[in-house]
Amino acid sequence: DQQVKQNSPSLSVQEGRISILNCDYTNSMFDYFLWYKKYPAEGPTFLISISSIKDKNEDGRFTVFLNKSAKHLSLHIVPSQPGDSAVYFCAARGSGSARQLTFGSGTQLTVLP
Amino acid sequence: DAGITQSPRHKVTETGTPVTLRCHQTENHRYMYWYRQDPGHGLRLIHYSYGVKDTDKGEVSDGYSVSRSKTEDFLLTLESATSSQTSVYFCAISVGTGTDRETQYFGPGTRLLVL
């Protein structure tokens, strides 16, 4: 049973518009959430994170929102740029000492020029 | 760049042969992880280490073993490779302390094909 789900395998957005990527989780013990971006033939790169005690975190064009009651988080990219085209993974960390991450299956974002 | 290298970057092997993948870090981080990435599954944790000679299993550990004899190196061994282990393997380290600052950083990956 997947504890972290990204239900949209792909998303296309026009350059300059907003991209919204969604992620749902089932484990209420997750206390920290992260978004990673991955280009082909490269490792995932960290993008932005949010603690479970917050509901929003912003870093430049990237904002992550957390709705704990709905067990839902989203990543907003404004404005979207062609270089943002990549696979985006959300990840959640449990409260155990090993700091293990559980990943969603990813969303392929394509930003059209 | 978190100073993580993986070797080899590409490997083709035959079913039944042992394979060892190496992850090397330069910054003395305590926690290291091995993941595999497959279409439709995201990244799944195979094994992790929380110090020299301290390792534990992850979600998909069957058919894999690990060793960490030095802080900087974390080895992943496929004891007898099978076609289902064809995948891209990523090593990661955990950086930072505290809930709001801890992040995992990933190496460039090893693409493994088992024929």
mmCIF file of C-alpha atoms in Angstrom:
data_model
loop_
_atom_site.group_PDB
_atom_site.id
_atom_site.type_symbol
_atom_site.label_atom_id
_atom_site.label_comp_id
_atom_site.label_asym_id
_atom_site.label_seq_id
_atom_site.Cartn_x
_atom_site.Cartn_y
_atom_site.Cartn_z
ATOM 1 C CA ASP A 1 0.000 0.000 0.000
ATOM 2 C CA GLN A 2 1.535 3.280 -1.119
ATOM 3 C CA GLN A 3 1.808 5.702 1.779
ATOM 4 C CA VAL A 4 2.702 8.622 -0.484
ATOM 5 C CA LYS A 5 0.790 9.078 -3.708
ATOM 6 C CA GLN A 6 1.173 11.341 -6.673
ATOM 7 C CA ASN A 7 -1.914 10.646 -8.697
ATOM 8 C CA SER A 8 -0.965 12.659 -11.773
ATOM 9 C CA PRO A 9 1.810 10.977 -13.761
ATOM 10 C CA SER A 10 2.142 14.021 -16.005
ATOM 11 C CA LEU A 11 1.306 17.713 -16.212
ATOM 12 C CA SER A 12 1.735 20.233 -19.041
ATOM 13 C CA VAL A 13 1.775 23.963 -18.395
ATOM 14 C CA GLN A 14 2.407 27.011 -20.543
ATOM 15 C CA GLU A 15 5.532 29.032 -19.811
ATOM 16 C CA GLY A 16 4.818 31.869 -17.392
ATOM 17 C CA ARG A 17 1.764 30.197 -15.873
ATOM 18 C CA ILE A 18 1.487 28.444 -12.548
ATOM 19 C CA SER A 19 2.345 24.760 -12.149
ATOM 20 C CA ILE A 20 0.636 22.922 -9.303
ATOM 21 C CA LEU A 21 1.863 19.464 -8.371
ATOM 22 C CA ASN A 22 -0.060 17.455 -5.823
ATOM 23 C CA CYS A 23 0.793 14.756 -3.328
ATOM 24 C CA ASP A 24 -1.324 12.802 -0.834
ATOM 25 C CA TYR A 25 -0.171 10.716 2.100
ATOM 26 C CA THR A 26 -1.806 8.271 4.450
ATOM 27 C CA ASN A 27 0.572 8.010 7.418
ATOM 28 C CA SER A 28 -0.213 10.615 10.066
ATOM 29 C CA MET A 29 3.219 9.978 11.669
ATOM 30 C CA PHE A 30 5.048 11.712 8.830
ATOM 31 C CA ASP A 31 6.592 14.902 10.246
ATOM 32 C CA TYR A 32 8.590 16.349 7.374
ATOM 33 C CA PHE A 33 7.915 16.619 3.660
ATOM 34 C CA LEU A 34 10.227 17.325 0.762
ATOM 35 C CA TRP A 35 10.042 17.905 -2.965
ATOM 36 C CA TYR A 36 12.757 16.748 -5.348
ATOM 37 C CA LYS A 37 13.294 17.486 -9.004
ATOM 38 C CA LYS A 38 14.883 14.955 -11.317
ATOM 39 C CA TYR A 39 16.278 15.391 -14.796
ATOM 40 C CA PRO A 40 16.975 12.342 -17.008
ATOM 41 C CA ALA A 41 20.231 10.519 -16.229
ATOM 42 C CA GLU A 42 20.800 12.563 -13.067
ATOM 43 C CA GLY A 43 20.117 12.031 -9.390
ATOM 44 C CA PRO A 44 17.159 13.742 -7.702
ATOM 45 C CA THR A 45 17.939 17.232 -6.468
ATOM 46 C CA PHE A 46 16.367 18.735 -3.387
ATOM 47 C CA LEU A 47 13.960 21.566 -4.087
ATOM 48 C CA ILE A 48 12.032 22.609 -0.996
ATOM 49 C CA SER A 49 10.735 21.151 2.247
ATOM 50 C CA ILE A 50 8.171 21.779 4.942
ATOM 51 C CA SER A 51 7.794 20.681 8.520
ATOM 52 C CA SER A 52 4.478 19.306 9.718
ATOM 53 C CA ILE A 53 4.151 22.228 12.131
ATOM 54 C CA LYS A 54 3.886 24.678 9.235
ATOM 55 C CA ASP A 55 1.375 25.059 6.447
ATOM 56 C CA LYS A 56 3.454 26.983 3.929
ATOM 57 C CA ASN A 57 7.052 27.398 2.925
ATOM 58 C CA GLU A 58 8.288 29.630 0.157
ATOM 59 C CA ASP A 59 11.578 29.792 -1.713
ATOM 60 C CA GLY A 60 11.694 32.050 -4.714
ATOM 61 C CA ARG A 61 9.368 30.726 -7.394
ATOM 62 C CA PHE A 62 8.588 27.593 -5.362
ATOM 63 C CA THR A 63 5.997 27.343 -2.614
ATOM 64 C CA VAL A 64 4.935 24.213 -0.788
ATOM 65 C CA PHE A 65 1.588 24.040 0.992
ATOM 66 C CA LEU A 66 0.689 21.455 3.599
ATOM 67 C CA ASN A 67 -2.870 20.581 4.642
ATOM 68 C CA LYS A 68 -2.466 18.165 7.515
ATOM 69 C CA SER A 69 -6.166 17.515 8.030
ATOM 70 C CA ALA A 70 -6.484 16.438 4.402
ATOM 71 C CA LYS A 71 -3.056 14.748 4.387
ATOM 72 C CA HIS A 72 -2.244 16.684 1.249
ATOM 73 C CA LEU A 73 0.644 18.776 0.055
ATOM 74 C CA SER A 74 1.188 20.714 -3.103
ATOM 75 C CA LEU A 75 4.065 22.413 -4.870
ATOM 76 C CA HIS A 76 3.396 25.654 -6.714
ATOM 77 C CA ILE A 77 5.839 26.963 -9.284
ATOM 78 C CA VAL A 78 5.254 30.547 -10.383
ATOM 79 C CA PRO A 79 6.094 31.536 -13.052
ATOM 80 C CA SER A 80 6.866 28.241 -14.749
ATOM 81 C CA GLN A 81 9.904 28.127 -17.015
ATOM 82 C CA PRO A 82 10.945 25.573 -19.667
ATOM 83 C CA GLY A 83 13.918 24.613 -17.472
ATOM 84 C CA ASP A 84 11.439 23.424 -14.841
ATOM 85 C CA SER A 85 10.506 20.507 -17.098
ATOM 86 C CA ALA A 86 11.489 17.449 -15.064
ATOM 87 C CA VAL A 87 10.048 14.681 -12.915
ATOM 88 C CA TYR A 88 9.000 15.915 -9.477
ATOM 89 C CA PHE A 89 8.900 13.581 -6.502
ATOM 90 C CA CYS A 90 7.329 14.301 -3.166
ATOM 91 C CA ALA A 91 8.743 12.522 -0.149
ATOM 92 C CA ALA A 92 7.731 12.154 3.471
ATOM 93 C CA ARG A 93 9.819 11.356 6.520
ATOM 94 C CA GLY A 94 8.659 9.324 9.460
ATOM 95 C CA SER A 95 9.431 10.219 13.041
ATOM 96 C CA GLY A 96 11.890 7.362 13.520
ATOM 97 C CA SER A 97 15.568 8.006 14.127
ATOM 98 C CA ALA A 98 16.661 6.558 10.761
ATOM 99 C CA ARG A 99 15.220 9.532 8.894
ATOM 100 C CA GLN A 100 13.872 7.298 6.168
ATOM 101 C CA LEU A 101 12.029 8.908 3.305
ATOM 102 C CA THR A 102 9.016 7.449 1.545
ATOM 103 C CA PHE A 103 8.615 8.686 -2.017
ATOM 104 C CA GLY A 104 5.687 9.158 -4.332
ATOM 105 C CA SER A 105 5.827 7.785 -7.862
ATOM 106 C CA GLY A 106 6.569 11.154 -9.436
ATOM 107 C CA THR A 107 4.927 13.639 -11.795
ATOM 108 C CA GLN A 108 6.464 14.561 -15.146
ATOM 109 C CA LEU A 109 6.119 18.315 -15.576
ATOM 110 C CA THR A 110 6.440 19.742 -19.073
ATOM 111 C CA VAL A 111 6.570 23.513 -19.435
ATOM 112 C CA LEU A 112 5.728 24.539 -22.957
ATOM 113 C CA PRO A 113 7.418 27.632 -24.438
ATOM 114 C CA ASP B 1 26.897 19.115 -4.825
ATOM 115 C CA ALA B 2 26.990 17.008 -1.654
ATOM 116 C CA GLY B 3 30.220 15.238 -2.615
ATOM 117 C CA ILE B 4 28.626 11.901 -3.515
ATOM 118 C CA THR B 5 29.996 9.679 -6.235
ATOM 119 C CA GLN B 6 28.727 6.311 -7.410
ATOM 120 C CA SER B 7 30.572 3.640 -9.321
ATOM 121 C CA PRO B 8 30.139 2.183 -11.787
ATOM 122 C CA ARG B 9 27.718 4.553 -13.502
ATOM 123 C CA HIS B 10 26.557 1.836 -15.898
ATOM 124 C CA LYS B 11 26.718 -1.929 -15.583
ATOM 125 C CA VAL B 12 25.507 -4.839 -17.680
ATOM 126 C CA THR B 13 25.631 -8.241 -16.058
ATOM 127 C CA GLU B 14 24.170 -11.699 -16.412
ATOM 128 C CA THR B 15 21.589 -13.409 -14.252
ATOM 129 C CA GLY B 16 23.130 -15.231 -11.336
ATOM 130 C CA THR B 17 26.304 -13.179 -11.053
ATOM 131 C CA PRO B 18 27.146 -11.089 -7.993
ATOM 132 C CA VAL B 19 27.342 -7.335 -8.455
ATOM 133 C CA THR B 20 28.672 -4.655 -6.111
ATOM 134 C CA LEU B 21 27.856 -0.984 -6.407
ATOM 135 C CA ARG B 22 29.857 1.622 -4.550
ATOM 136 C CA CYS B 23 28.816 4.906 -3.013
ATOM 137 C CA HIS B 24 31.483 7.309 -1.808
ATOM 138 C CA GLN B 25 31.011 10.540 0.122
ATOM 139 C CA THR B 26 33.623 13.104 1.045
ATOM 140 C CA GLU B 27 31.940 14.908 3.945
ATOM 141 C CA ASN B 28 31.752 12.365 6.793
ATOM 142 C CA HIS B 29 27.976 12.188 7.012
ATOM 143 C CA ARG B 30 26.636 9.552 9.321
ATOM 144 C CA TYR B 31 23.531 8.414 7.459
ATOM 145 C CA MET B 32 23.716 6.822 4.007
ATOM 146 C CA TYR B 33 21.005 5.165 1.936
ATOM 147 C CA TRP B 34 20.526 2.996 -1.120
ATOM 148 C CA TYR B 35 17.391 3.412 -3.247
ATOM 149 C CA ARG B 36 16.200 1.933 -6.488
ATOM 150 C CA GLN B 37 14.063 3.812 -8.983
ATOM 151 C CA ASP B 38 11.602 2.018 -11.211
ATOM 152 C CA PRO B 39 8.804 3.366 -13.407
ATOM 153 C CA GLY B 40 5.576 3.783 -11.460
ATOM 154 C CA HIS B 41 7.279 3.272 -8.100
ATOM 155 C CA GLY B 42 9.312 6.375 -7.463
ATOM 156 C CA LEU B 43 12.317 5.689 -5.267
ATOM 157 C CA ARG B 44 12.214 2.771 -2.858
ATOM 158 C CA LEU B 45 14.610 2.289 0.026
ATOM 159 C CA ILE B 46 16.748 -0.862 -0.125
ATOM 160 C CA HIS B 47 19.073 -0.509 2.864
ATOM 161 C CA TYR B 48 20.463 2.275 4.963
ATOM 162 C CA SER B 49 23.352 2.851 7.337
ATOM 163 C CA TYR B 50 23.581 4.978 10.458
ATOM 164 C CA GLY B 51 27.285 4.505 11.039
ATOM 165 C CA VAL B 52 30.257 2.263 10.392
ATOM 166 C CA LYS B 53 29.081 -1.351 10.501
ATOM 167 C CA ASP B 54 25.557 -0.187 11.447
ATOM 168 C CA THR B 55 23.044 -1.012 8.742
ATOM 169 C CA ASP B 56 19.386 -1.906 8.481
ATOM 170 C CA LYS B 57 16.854 -3.051 5.916
ATOM 171 C CA GLY B 58 14.527 -0.876 3.942
ATOM 172 C CA GLU B 59 11.333 -1.573 2.039
ATOM 173 C CA VAL B 60 12.823 -3.743 -0.751
ATOM 174 C CA SER B 61 15.865 -5.441 0.783
ATOM 175 C CA ASP B 62 15.390 -9.020 -0.470
ATOM 176 C CA GLY B 63 18.302 -10.089 -2.678
ATOM 177 C CA TYR B 64 20.532 -7.228 -1.526
ATOM 178 C CA SER B 65 23.170 -6.844 1.134
ATOM 179 C CA VAL B 66 25.221 -3.842 2.219
ATOM 180 C CA SER B 67 28.422 -3.090 4.026
ATOM 181 C CA ARG B 68 29.950 -0.006 5.541
ATOM 182 C CA SER B 69 33.477 -0.514 6.811
ATOM 183 C CA LYS B 70 34.425 3.170 6.499
ATOM 184 C CA THR B 71 32.363 6.298 7.012
ATOM 185 C CA GLU B 72 32.878 7.401 3.433
ATOM 186 C CA ASP B 73 31.936 4.189 1.628
ATOM 187 C CA PHE B 74 28.627 2.338 1.460
ATOM 188 C CA LEU B 75 28.548 -0.770 -0.719
ATOM 189 C CA LEU B 76 25.460 -2.446 -2.152
ATOM 190 C CA THR B 77 25.786 -6.084 -3.261
ATOM 191 C CA LEU B 78 23.361 -8.062 -5.357
ATOM 192 C CA GLU B 79 24.231 -11.538 -4.216
ATOM 193 C CA SER B 80 22.899 -13.281 -7.334
ATOM 194 C CA ALA B 81 21.527 -10.780 -9.817
ATOM 195 C CA THR B 82 18.081 -11.345 -11.320
ATOM 196 C CA SER B 83 16.303 -9.553 -14.152
ATOM 197 C CA SER B 84 13.927 -7.976 -11.621
ATOM 198 C CA GLN B 85 16.920 -6.081 -10.231
ATOM 199 C CA THR B 86 17.383 -4.201 -13.480
ATOM 200 C CA SER B 87 16.940 -0.659 -12.247
ATOM 201 C CA VAL B 88 18.589 2.646 -11.536
ATOM 202 C CA TYR B 89 20.258 2.712 -8.130
ATOM 203 C CA PHE B 90 20.774 5.891 -6.154
ATOM 204 C CA CYS B 91 22.836 6.482 -3.089
ATOM 205 C CA ALA B 92 21.919 9.289 -0.706
ATOM 206 C CA ILE B 93 23.280 10.962 2.400
ATOM 207 C CA SER B 94 21.393 12.782 5.110
ATOM 208 C CA VAL B 95 22.601 16.305 5.799
ATOM 209 C CA GLY B 96 21.698 18.653 8.607
ATOM 210 C CA THR B 97 20.055 18.199 11.943
ATOM 211 C CA GLY B 98 16.702 19.128 13.289
ATOM 212 C CA THR B 99 13.287 18.747 11.765
ATOM 213 C CA ASP B 100 13.441 21.851 9.609
ATOM 214 C CA ARG B 101 16.898 21.409 8.203
ATOM 215 C CA GLU B 102 17.488 17.755 7.519
ATOM 216 C CA THR B 103 17.594 16.789 3.869
ATOM 217 C CA GLN B 104 18.772 13.866 1.805
ATOM 218 C CA TYR B 105 21.082 14.505 -1.106
ATOM 219 C CA PHE B 106 21.513 12.029 -3.907
ATOM 220 C CA GLY B 107 24.335 10.734 -6.026
ATOM 221 C CA PRO B 108 24.187 10.593 -9.835
ATOM 222 C CA GLY B 109 22.938 7.003 -9.968
ATOM 223 C CA THR B 110 24.044 3.649 -11.371
ATOM 224 C CA ARG B 111 22.104 2.159 -14.231
ATOM 225 C CA LEU B 112 22.126 -1.643 -13.936
ATOM 226 C CA LEU B 113 20.919 -4.043 -16.600
ATOM 227 C CA VAL B 114 20.650 -7.742 -15.731
ATOM 228 C CA LEU B 115 20.365 -9.982 -18.782
#
